JSON list of C-alpha atoms in Angstrom, two decimals:
[
{"chain": "N", "resi": 104, "resn": "UNK", "atom": "CA", "xyz": [-24.79, 11.33, 19.94]},
{"chain": "N", "resi": 105, "resn": "UNK", "atom": "CA", "xyz": [-25.83, 11.40, 23.52]},
{"chain": "N", "resi": 106, "resn": "UNK", "atom": "CA", "xyz": [-24.23, 12.71, 26.66]},
{"chain": "N", "resi": 107, "resn": "UNK", "atom": "CA", "xyz": [-23.82, 9.85, 29.14]},
{"chain": "N", "resi": 108, "resn": "UNK", "atom": "CA", "xyz": [-21.55, 9.31, 32.12]},
{"chain": "N", "resi": 109, "resn": "UNK", "atom": "CA", "xyz": [-19.14, 6.56, 31.01]},
{"chain": "N", "resi": 110, "resn": "UNK", "atom": "CA", "xyz": [-16.46, 6.64, 33.72]},
{"chain": "N", "resi": 111, "resn": "UNK", "atom": "CA", "xyz": [-15.28, 8.14, 36.99]},
{"chain": "N", "resi": 112, "resn": "UNK", "atom": "CA", "xyz": [-11.63, 9.15, 37.44]},
{"chain": "N", "resi": 113, "resn": "UNK", "atom": "CA", "xyz": [-9.44, 10.62, 40.16]},
{"chain": "N", "resi": 114, "resn": "UNK", "atom": "CA", "xyz": [-7.82, 14.06, 40.00]},
{"chain": "N", "resi": 115, "resn": "UNK", "atom": "CA", "xyz": [-4.45, 12.38, 39.39]},
{"chain": "N", "resi": 116, "resn": "UNK", "atom": "CA", "xyz": [-5.92, 10.44, 36.44]},
{"chain": "N", "resi": 117, "resn": "UNK", "atom": "CA", "xyz": [-7.46, 13.65, 35.13]},
{"chain": "N", "resi": 118, "resn": "UNK", "atom": "CA", "xyz": [-4.07, 15.40, 35.15]},
{"chain": "N", "resi": 119, "resn": "UNK", "atom": "CA", "xyz": [-2.44, 12.45, 33.34]},
{"chain": "N", "resi": 120, "resn": "UNK", "atom": "CA", "xyz": [-5.30, 12.44, 30.85]},
{"chain": "N", "resi": 121, "resn": "UNK", "atom": "CA", "xyz": [-4.89, 16.16, 30.13]},
{"chain": "N", "resi": 122, "resn": "UNK", "atom": "CA", "xyz": [-1.21, 15.62, 29.29]},
{"chain": "N", "resi": 123, "resn": "UNK", "atom": "CA", "xyz": [-2.04, 12.60, 27.12]},
{"chain": "N", "resi": 124, "resn": "UNK", "atom": "CA", "xyz": [-4.76, 14.47, 25.19]},
{"chain": "N", "resi": 125, "resn": "UNK", "atom": "CA", "xyz": [-2.31, 17.28, 24.38]},
{"chain": "N", "resi": 126, "resn": "UNK", "atom": "CA", "xyz": [0.34, 14.81, 23.22]},
{"chain": "N", "resi": 127, "resn": "UNK", "atom": "CA", "xyz": [-2.19, 12.80, 21.17]},
{"chain": "N", "resi": 128, "resn": "UNK", "atom": "CA", "xyz": [-3.49, 15.97, 19.55]},
{"chain": "N", "resi": 129, "resn": "UNK", "atom": "CA", "xyz": [0.04, 17.04, 18.57]},
{"chain": "N", "resi": 130, "resn": "UNK", "atom": "CA", "xyz": [0.93, 13.65, 17.06]},
{"chain": "N", "resi": 131, "resn": "UNK", "atom": "CA", "xyz": [-2.37, 12.92, 15.30]},
{"chain": "N", "resi": 132, "resn": "UNK", "atom": "CA", "xyz": [-1.97, 15.56, 12.64]},
{"chain": "N", "resi": 133, "resn": "UNK", "atom": "CA", "xyz": [-4.35, 14.25, 10.00]},
{"chain": "N", "resi": 134, "resn": "UNK", "atom": "CA", "xyz": [-8.01, 13.25, 9.89]},
{"chain": "N", "resi": 135, "resn": "UNK", "atom": "CA", "xyz": [-9.26, 10.39, 7.75]},
{"chain": "N", "resi": 136, "resn": "UNK", "atom": "CA", "xyz": [-12.90, 9.40, 7.38]},
{"chain": "N", "resi": 137, "resn": "UNK", "atom": "CA", "xyz": [-12.46, 6.21, 5.39]},
{"chain": "N", "resi": 138, "resn": "UNK", "atom": "CA", "xyz": [-11.02, 2.78, 6.15]},
{"chain": "N", "resi": 139, "resn": "UNK", "atom": "CA", "xyz": [-9.83, 1.42, 2.79]},
{"chain": "N", "resi": 140, "resn": "UNK", "atom": "CA", "xyz": [-9.68, -2.35, 2.40]},
{"chain": "N", "resi": 141, "resn": "UNK", "atom": "CA", "xyz": [-9.21, -4.85, -0.44]},
{"chain": "N", "resi": 142, "resn": "UNK", "atom": "CA", "xyz": [-12.62, -6.43, 0.30]},
{"chain": "N", "resi": 143, "resn": "UNK", "atom": "CA", "xyz": [-15.26, -6.72, 3.03]},
{"chain": "N", "resi": 144, "resn": "UNK", "atom": "CA", "xyz": [-14.08, -10.24, 3.88]},
{"chain": "N", "resi": 145, "resn": "UNK", "atom": "CA", "xyz": [-12.58, -10.95, 7.29]},
{"chain": "N", "resi": 146, "resn": "UNK", "atom": "CA", "xyz": [-8.78, -10.64, 7.23]},
{"chain": "N", "resi": 147, "resn": "UNK", "atom": "CA", "xyz": [-8.75, -8.62, 3.98]},
{"chain": "N", "resi": 148, "resn": "UNK", "atom": "CA", "xyz": [-5.78, -6.32, 3.35]},
{"chain": "N", "resi": 149, "resn": "UNK", "atom": "CA", "xyz": [-6.29, -2.89, 4.93]},
{"chain": "N", "resi": 150, "resn": "UNK", "atom": "CA", "xyz": [-4.69, -0.24, 2.73]},
{"chain": "N", "resi": 151, "resn": "UNK", "atom": "CA", "xyz": [-5.56, 2.77, 4.91]},
{"chain": "N", "resi": 152, "resn": "UNK", "atom": "CA", "xyz": [-6.96, 2.87, 8.43]},
{"chain": "N", "resi": 153, "resn": "UNK", "atom": "CA", "xyz": [-9.44, 5.59, 9.38]},
{"chain": "N", "resi": 154, "resn": "UNK", "atom": "CA", "xyz": [-8.26, 8.19, 11.84]},
{"chain": "N", "resi": 155, "resn": "UNK", "atom": "CA", "xyz": [-11.38, 9.99, 12.95]},
{"chain": "N", "resi": 156, "resn": "UNK", "atom": "CA", "xyz": [-13.31, 11.20, 15.99]},
{"chain": "N", "resi": 157, "resn": "UNK", "atom": "CA", "xyz": [-14.38, 7.72, 17.04]},
{"chain": "N", "resi": 158, "resn": "UNK", "atom": "CA", "xyz": [-10.79, 6.47, 16.93]},
{"chain": "N", "resi": 159, "resn": "UNK", "atom": "CA", "xyz": [-9.84, 9.32, 19.25]},
{"chain": "N", "resi": 160, "resn": "UNK", "atom": "CA", "xyz": [-12.64, 8.35, 21.65]},
{"chain": "N", "resi": 161, "resn": "UNK", "atom": "CA", "xyz": [-11.53, 4.70, 21.63]},
{"chain": "N", "resi": 162, "resn": "UNK", "atom": "CA", "xyz": [-7.89, 5.69, 22.26]},
{"chain": "N", "resi": 163, "resn": "UNK", "atom": "CA", "xyz": [-9.12, 7.91, 25.09]},
{"chain": "N", "resi": 164, "resn": "UNK", "atom": "CA", "xyz": [-11.06, 5.04, 26.68]},
{"chain": "N", "resi": 165, "resn": "UNK", "atom": "CA", "xyz": [-7.93, 2.89, 26.49]},
{"chain": "N", "resi": 166, "resn": "UNK", "atom": "CA", "xyz": [-5.87, 5.56, 28.25]},
{"chain": "N", "resi": 167, "resn": "UNK", "atom": "CA", "xyz": [-8.56, 6.15, 30.86]},
{"chain": "N", "resi": 168, "resn": "UNK", "atom": "CA", "xyz": [-8.51, 2.42, 31.61]},
{"chain": "N", "resi": 169, "resn": "UNK", "atom": "CA", "xyz": [-4.71, 2.56, 31.96]},
{"chain": "N", "resi": 170, "resn": "UNK", "atom": "CA", "xyz": [-5.10, 5.47, 34.39]},
{"chain": "N", "resi": 171, "resn": "UNK", "atom": "CA", "xyz": [-7.59, 3.52, 36.53]},
{"chain": "N", "resi": 172, "resn": "UNK", "atom": "CA", "xyz": [-10.98, 4.81, 35.36]},
{"chain": "N", "resi": 173, "resn": "UNK", "atom": "CA", "xyz": [-14.07, 3.08, 36.72]},
{"chain": "N", "resi": 174, "resn": "UNK", "atom": "CA", "xyz": [-16.28, 2.47, 33.68]},
{"chain": "N", "resi": 175, "resn": "UNK", "atom": "CA", "xyz": [-20.07, 2.09, 33.75]},
{"chain": "N", "resi": 176, "resn": "UNK", "atom": "CA", "xyz": [-21.67, -1.03, 32.25]},
{"chain": "N", "resi": 177, "resn": "UNK", "atom": "CA", "xyz": [-22.83, 0.50, 28.95]},
{"chain": "N", "resi": 178, "resn": "UNK", "atom": "CA", "xyz": [-21.90, -0.01, 25.31]},
{"chain": "N", "resi": 179, "resn": "UNK", "atom": "CA", "xyz": [-20.85, 2.68, 22.91]},
{"chain": "N", "resi": 180, "resn": "UNK", "atom": "CA", "xyz": [-21.76, 2.77, 19.22]},
{"chain": "N", "resi": 181, "resn": "UNK", "atom": "CA", "xyz": [-19.71, 3.96, 16.27]},
{"chain": "N", "resi": 182, "resn": "UNK", "atom": "CA", "xyz": [-20.42, 4.48, 12.60]},
{"chain": "N", "resi": 183, "resn": "UNK", "atom": "CA", "xyz": [-17.58, 3.49, 10.27]},
{"chain": "N", "resi": 184, "resn": "UNK", "atom": "CA", "xyz": [-17.21, 4.01, 6.53]},
{"chain": "N", "resi": 185, "resn": "UNK", "atom": "CA", "xyz": [-15.31, 1.47, 4.44]},
{"chain": "N", "resi": 186, "resn": "UNK", "atom": "CA", "xyz": [-14.11, 1.86, 0.85]},
{"chain": "N", "resi": 187, "resn": "UNK", "atom": "CA", "xyz": [-13.12, -1.24, -1.15]},
{"chain": "N", "resi": 188, "resn": "UNK", "atom": "CA", "xyz": [-10.26, -0.92, -3.57]},
{"chain": "N", "resi": 189, "resn": "UNK", "atom": "CA", "xyz": [-7.59, -2.77, -5.47]},
{"chain": "N", "resi": 190, "resn": "UNK", "atom": "CA", "xyz": [-4.01, -1.90, -4.58]},
{"chain": "N", "resi": 191, "resn": "UNK", "atom": "CA", "xyz": [-3.68, 1.90, -4.26]},
{"chain": "N", "resi": 192, "resn": "UNK", "atom": "CA", "xyz": [-1.30, 3.86, -6.49]},
{"chain": "N", "resi": 193, "resn": "UNK", "atom": "CA", "xyz": [0.78, 6.63, -4.94]},
{"chain": "N", "resi": 194, "resn": "UNK", "atom": "CA", "xyz": [0.29, 9.89, -6.87]},
{"chain": "N", "resi": 195, "resn": "UNK", "atom": "CA", "xyz": [2.38, 12.41, -4.92]},
{"chain": "N", "resi": 196, "resn": "UNK", "atom": "CA", "xyz": [2.02, 15.20, -2.42]},
{"chain": "N", "resi": 197, "resn": "UNK", "atom": "CA", "xyz": [0.53, 18.68, -2.75]},
{"chain": "N", "resi": 198, "resn": "UNK", "atom": "CA", "xyz": [3.71, 20.22, -4.16]},
{"chain": "N", "resi": 199, "resn": "UNK", "atom": "CA", "xyz": [4.44, 17.48, -6.69]},
{"chain": "N", "resi": 200, "resn": "UNK", "atom": "CA", "xyz": [0.86, 17.58, -8.00]},
{"chain": "N", "resi": 201, "resn": "UNK", "atom": "CA", "xyz": [-0.34, 21.17, -7.53]},
{"chain": "N", "resi": 202, "resn": "UNK", "atom": "CA", "xyz": [2.99, 23.04, -7.34]},
{"chain": "N", "resi": 203, "resn": "UNK", "atom": "CA", "xyz": [4.58, 25.15, -10.09]},
{"chain": "N", "resi": 204, "resn": "UNK", "atom": "CA", "xyz": [6.14, 22.10, -11.74]},
{"chain": "N", "resi": 205, "resn": "UNK", "atom": "CA", "xyz": [3.29, 19.76, -10.78]},
{"chain": "N", "resi": 206, "resn": "UNK", "atom": "CA", "xyz": [1.16, 17.51, -12.93]},
{"chain": "N", "resi": 207, "resn": "UNK", "atom": "CA", "xyz": [-1.56, 19.88, -14.21]},
{"chain": "N", "resi": 208, "resn": "UNK", "atom": "CA", "xyz": [-3.67, 17.05, -15.69]},
{"chain": "N", "resi": 209, "resn": "UNK", "atom": "CA", "xyz": [-3.66, 15.08, -12.46]},
{"chain": "N", "resi": 210, "resn": "UNK", "atom": "CA", "xyz": [-4.31, 18.24, -10.40]},
{"chain": "N", "resi": 211, "resn": "UNK", "atom": "CA", "xyz": [-7.39, 18.98, -12.53]},
{"chain": "N", "resi": 212, "resn": "UNK", "atom": "CA", "xyz": [-8.65, 15.39, -12.20]},
{"chain": "N", "resi": 213, "resn": "UNK", "atom": "CA", "xyz": [-8.32, 15.54, -8.41]},
{"chain": "N", "resi": 214, "resn": "UNK", "atom": "CA", "xyz": [-10.06, 18.93, -8.22]},
{"chain": "N", "resi": 215, "resn": "UNK", "atom": "CA", "xyz": [-12.92, 17.64, -10.40]},
{"chain": "N", "resi": 216, "resn": "UNK", "atom": "CA", "xyz": [-13.23, 14.54, -8.24]},
{"chain": "N", "resi": 217, "resn": "UNK", "atom": "CA", "xyz": [-13.49, 16.49, -4.98]},
{"chain": "N", "resi": 218, "resn": "UNK", "atom": "CA", "xyz": [-15.73, 19.29, -6.30]},
{"chain": "N", "resi": 219, "resn": "UNK", "atom": "CA", "xyz": [-19.03, 17.43, -5.61]},
{"chain": "N", "resi": 220, "resn": "UNK", "atom": "CA", "xyz": [-18.02, 16.71, -1.97]},
{"chain": "N", "resi": 221, "resn": "UNK", "atom": "CA", "xyz": [-18.95, 20.26, -0.88]},
{"chain": "N", "resi": 222, "resn": "UNK", "atom": "CA", "xyz": [-20.95, 20.46, 2.37]},
{"chain": "N", "resi": 223, "resn": "UNK", "atom": "CA", "xyz": [-24.22, 22.31, 2.99]},
{"chain": "N", "resi": 224, "resn": "UNK", "atom": "CA", "xyz": [-25.73, 22.36, -0.49]},
{"chain": "N", "resi": 225, "resn": "UNK", "atom": "CA", "xyz": [-29.34, 23.10, -1.36]},
{"chain": "N", "resi": 226, "resn": "UNK", "atom": "CA", "xyz": [-31.31, 19.92, -2.19]},
{"chain": "N", "resi": 227, "resn": "UNK", "atom": "CA", "xyz": [-31.04, 20.20, -5.98]},
{"chain": "N", "resi": 228, "resn": "UNK", "atom": "CA", "xyz": [-27.25, 20.75, -5.93]},
{"chain": "N", "resi": 229, "resn": "UNK", "atom": "CA", "xyz": [-26.83, 18.01, -3.31]},
{"chain": "N", "resi": 230, "resn": "UNK", "atom": "CA", "xyz": [-28.62, 15.47, -5.53]},
{"chain": "N", "resi": 231, "resn": "UNK", "atom": "CA", "xyz": [-26.55, 16.50, -8.55]},
{"chain": "N", "resi": 232, "resn": "UNK", "atom": "CA", "xyz": [-23.36, 16.18, -6.49]},
{"chain": "N", "resi": 233, "resn": "UNK", "atom": "CA", "xyz": [-24.45, 12.74, -5.30]},
{"chain": "N", "resi": 234, "resn": "UNK", "atom": "CA", "xyz": [-24.91, 11.65, -8.92]},
{"chain": "N", "resi": 235, "resn": "UNK", "atom": "CA", "xyz": [-21.44, 12.96, -9.80]},
{"chain": "N", "resi": 236, "resn": "UNK", "atom": "CA", "xyz": [-19.89, 11.03, -6.88]},
{"chain": "N", "resi": 237, "resn": "UNK", "atom": "CA", "xyz": [-21.81, 7.90, -7.90]},
{"chain": "N", "resi": 238, "resn": "UNK", "atom": "CA", "xyz": [-20.53, 8.27, -11.48]},
{"chain": "N", "resi": 239, "resn": "UNK", "atom": "CA", "xyz": [-16.90, 8.64, -10.38]},
{"chain": "N", "resi": 240, "resn": "UNK", "atom": "CA", "xyz": [-16.84, 5.94, -7.68]},
{"chain": "N", "resi": 241, "resn": "UNK", "atom": "CA", "xyz": [-19.31, 3.31, -8.93]},
{"chain": "N", "resi": 242, "resn": "UNK", "atom": "CA", "xyz": [-19.42, 3.73, -12.71]},
{"chain": "N", "resi": 243, "resn": "UNK", "atom": "CA", "xyz": [-15.80, 4.76, -13.36]},
{"chain": "N", "resi": 244, "resn": "UNK", "atom": "CA", "xyz": [-14.47, 2.98, -10.23]},
{"chain": "N", "resi": 245, "resn": "UNK", "atom": "CA", "xyz": [-12.14, 5.82, -9.24]},
{"chain": "N", "resi": 246, "resn": "UNK", "atom": "CA", "xyz": [-11.40, 7.48, -5.93]},
{"chain": "N", "resi": 247, "resn": "UNK", "atom": "CA", "xyz": [-8.67, 10.00, -5.16]},
{"chain": "N", "resi": 248, "resn": "UNK", "atom": "CA", "xyz": [-7.71, 9.63, -1.51]},
{"chain": "N", "resi": 249, "resn": "UNK", "atom": "CA", "xyz": [-5.90, 12.36, 0.40]},
{"chain": "N", "resi": 250, "resn": "UNK", "atom": "CA", "xyz": [-4.21, 10.57, 3.29]},
{"chain": "N", "resi": 251, "resn": "UNK", "atom": "CA", "xyz": [-1.60, 12.03, 5.64]},
{"chain": "N", "resi": 252, "resn": "UNK", "atom": "CA", "xyz": [-0.63, 14.81, 3.20]},
{"chain": "N", "resi": 253, "resn": "UNK", "atom": "CA", "xyz": [-0.31, 12.47, 0.19]},
{"chain": "N", "resi": 254, "resn": "UNK", "atom": "CA", "xyz": [-2.60, 11.63, -2.72]},
{"chain": "N", "resi": 255, "resn": "UNK", "atom": "CA", "xyz": [-3.44, 8.07, -3.73]},
{"chain": "N", "resi": 256, "resn": "UNK", "atom": "CA", "xyz": [-5.53, 6.64, -6.54]},
{"chain": "N", "resi": 257, "resn": "UNK", "atom": "CA", "xyz": [-7.92, 3.87, -5.50]},
{"chain": "N", "resi": 258, "resn": "UNK", "atom": "CA", "xyz": [-9.21, 1.49, -8.21]},
{"chain": "N", "resi": 259, "resn": "UNK", "atom": "CA", "xyz": [-12.60, 0.85, -6.62]},
{"chain": "N", "resi": 260, "resn": "UNK", "atom": "CA", "xyz": [-14.04, -2.66, -6.32]},
{"chain": "N", "resi": 261, "resn": "UNK", "atom": "CA", "xyz": [-17.50, -4.01, -5.59]},
{"chain": "N", "resi": 262, "resn": "UNK", "atom": "CA", "xyz": [-19.21, -3.44, -3.16]},
{"chain": "N", "resi": 263, "resn": "UNK", "atom": "CA", "xyz": [-17.37, -0.06, -3.35]},
{"chain": "N", "resi": 264, "resn": "UNK", "atom": "CA", "xyz": [-18.56, 1.37, -0.01]},
{"chain": "N", "resi": 265, "resn": "UNK", "atom": "CA", "xyz": [-20.07, 0.08, 3.22]},
{"chain": "N", "resi": 266, "resn": "UNK", "atom": "CA", "xyz": [-21.29, 1.94, 6.29]},
{"chain": "N", "resi": 267, "resn": "UNK", "atom": "CA", "xyz": [-21.34, -0.04, 9.52]},
{"chain": "N", "resi": 268, "resn": "UNK", "atom": "CA", "xyz": [-22.74, 0.65, 12.95]},
{"chain": "N", "resi": 269, "resn": "UNK", "atom": "CA", "xyz": [-20.59, -1.09, 15.54]},
{"chain": "N", "resi": 270, "resn": "UNK", "atom": "CA", "xyz": [-21.20, -1.56, 19.24]},
{"chain": "N", "resi": 271, "resn": "UNK", "atom": "CA", "xyz": [-17.97, -1.47, 21.24]},
{"chain": "N", "resi": 272, "resn": "UNK", "atom": "CA", "xyz": [-17.99, -2.18, 24.98]},
{"chain": "N", "resi": 273, "resn": "UNK", "atom": "CA", "xyz": [-16.16, 0.10, 27.36]},
{"chain": "N", "resi": 274, "resn": "UNK", "atom": "CA", "xyz": [-12.97, -1.34, 28.85]},
{"chain": "N", "resi": 275, "resn": "UNK", "atom": "CA", "xyz": [-12.88, -2.85, 32.31]},
{"chain": "N", "resi": 276, "resn": "UNK", "atom": "CA", "xyz": [-10.00, -2.97, 34.79]},
{"chain": "N", "resi": 277, "resn": "UNK", "atom": "CA", "xyz": [-8.71, -6.30, 33.45]},
{"chain": "N", "resi": 278, "resn": "UNK", "atom": "CA", "xyz": [-9.07, -5.60, 29.74]},
{"chain": "N", "resi": 279, "resn": "UNK", "atom": "CA", "xyz": [-8.28, -2.65, 27.46]},
{"chain": "N", "resi": 280, "resn": "UNK", "atom": "CA", "xyz": [-8.57, -2.11, 23.73]},
{"chain": "N", "resi": 281, "resn": "UNK", "atom": "CA", "xyz": [-5.31, -3.72, 22.59]},
{"chain": "N", "resi": 282, "resn": "UNK", "atom": "CA", "xyz": [-6.05, -3.49, 18.88]},
{"chain": "N", "resi": 283, "resn": "UNK", "atom": "CA", "xyz": [-6.15, 0.31, 18.62]}
]
């Protein structure tokens, strides 16, 4: 990322923004990296929407526009990750899966699935983990999604995953991001 001036606001707008940020932070209680859709085609069913840092930034721009921010004429860029899946199957929450009376077989499968997703591995372990993820997602077409404190099974479909780089213009006084 880069540090660039994107807007100018008044002190009044700043105070409103501070209150909004606190409220948004208290209501956005989960983080989700992936957008899960039925296919990459336009209008495809979206099973789960991502809720990540870039979504926060876009919501912030929308609020700043509402509060009268003067935006510069620049575009902002965002990386998004899409997973493609058939209809997800609800598996349960932490207690129903991992609790004392939980499903031990399912709990073990979920733990095994997430084990290779560890950050900051040496090169050899990283490559091995990448192969394990490839085997689970591409070969066996399985993904266990943790979304808003619940677990879901995703039957993965080709093309399985897509990473996009999207340019999104900043709002102007007459137009805000209405789709967020």
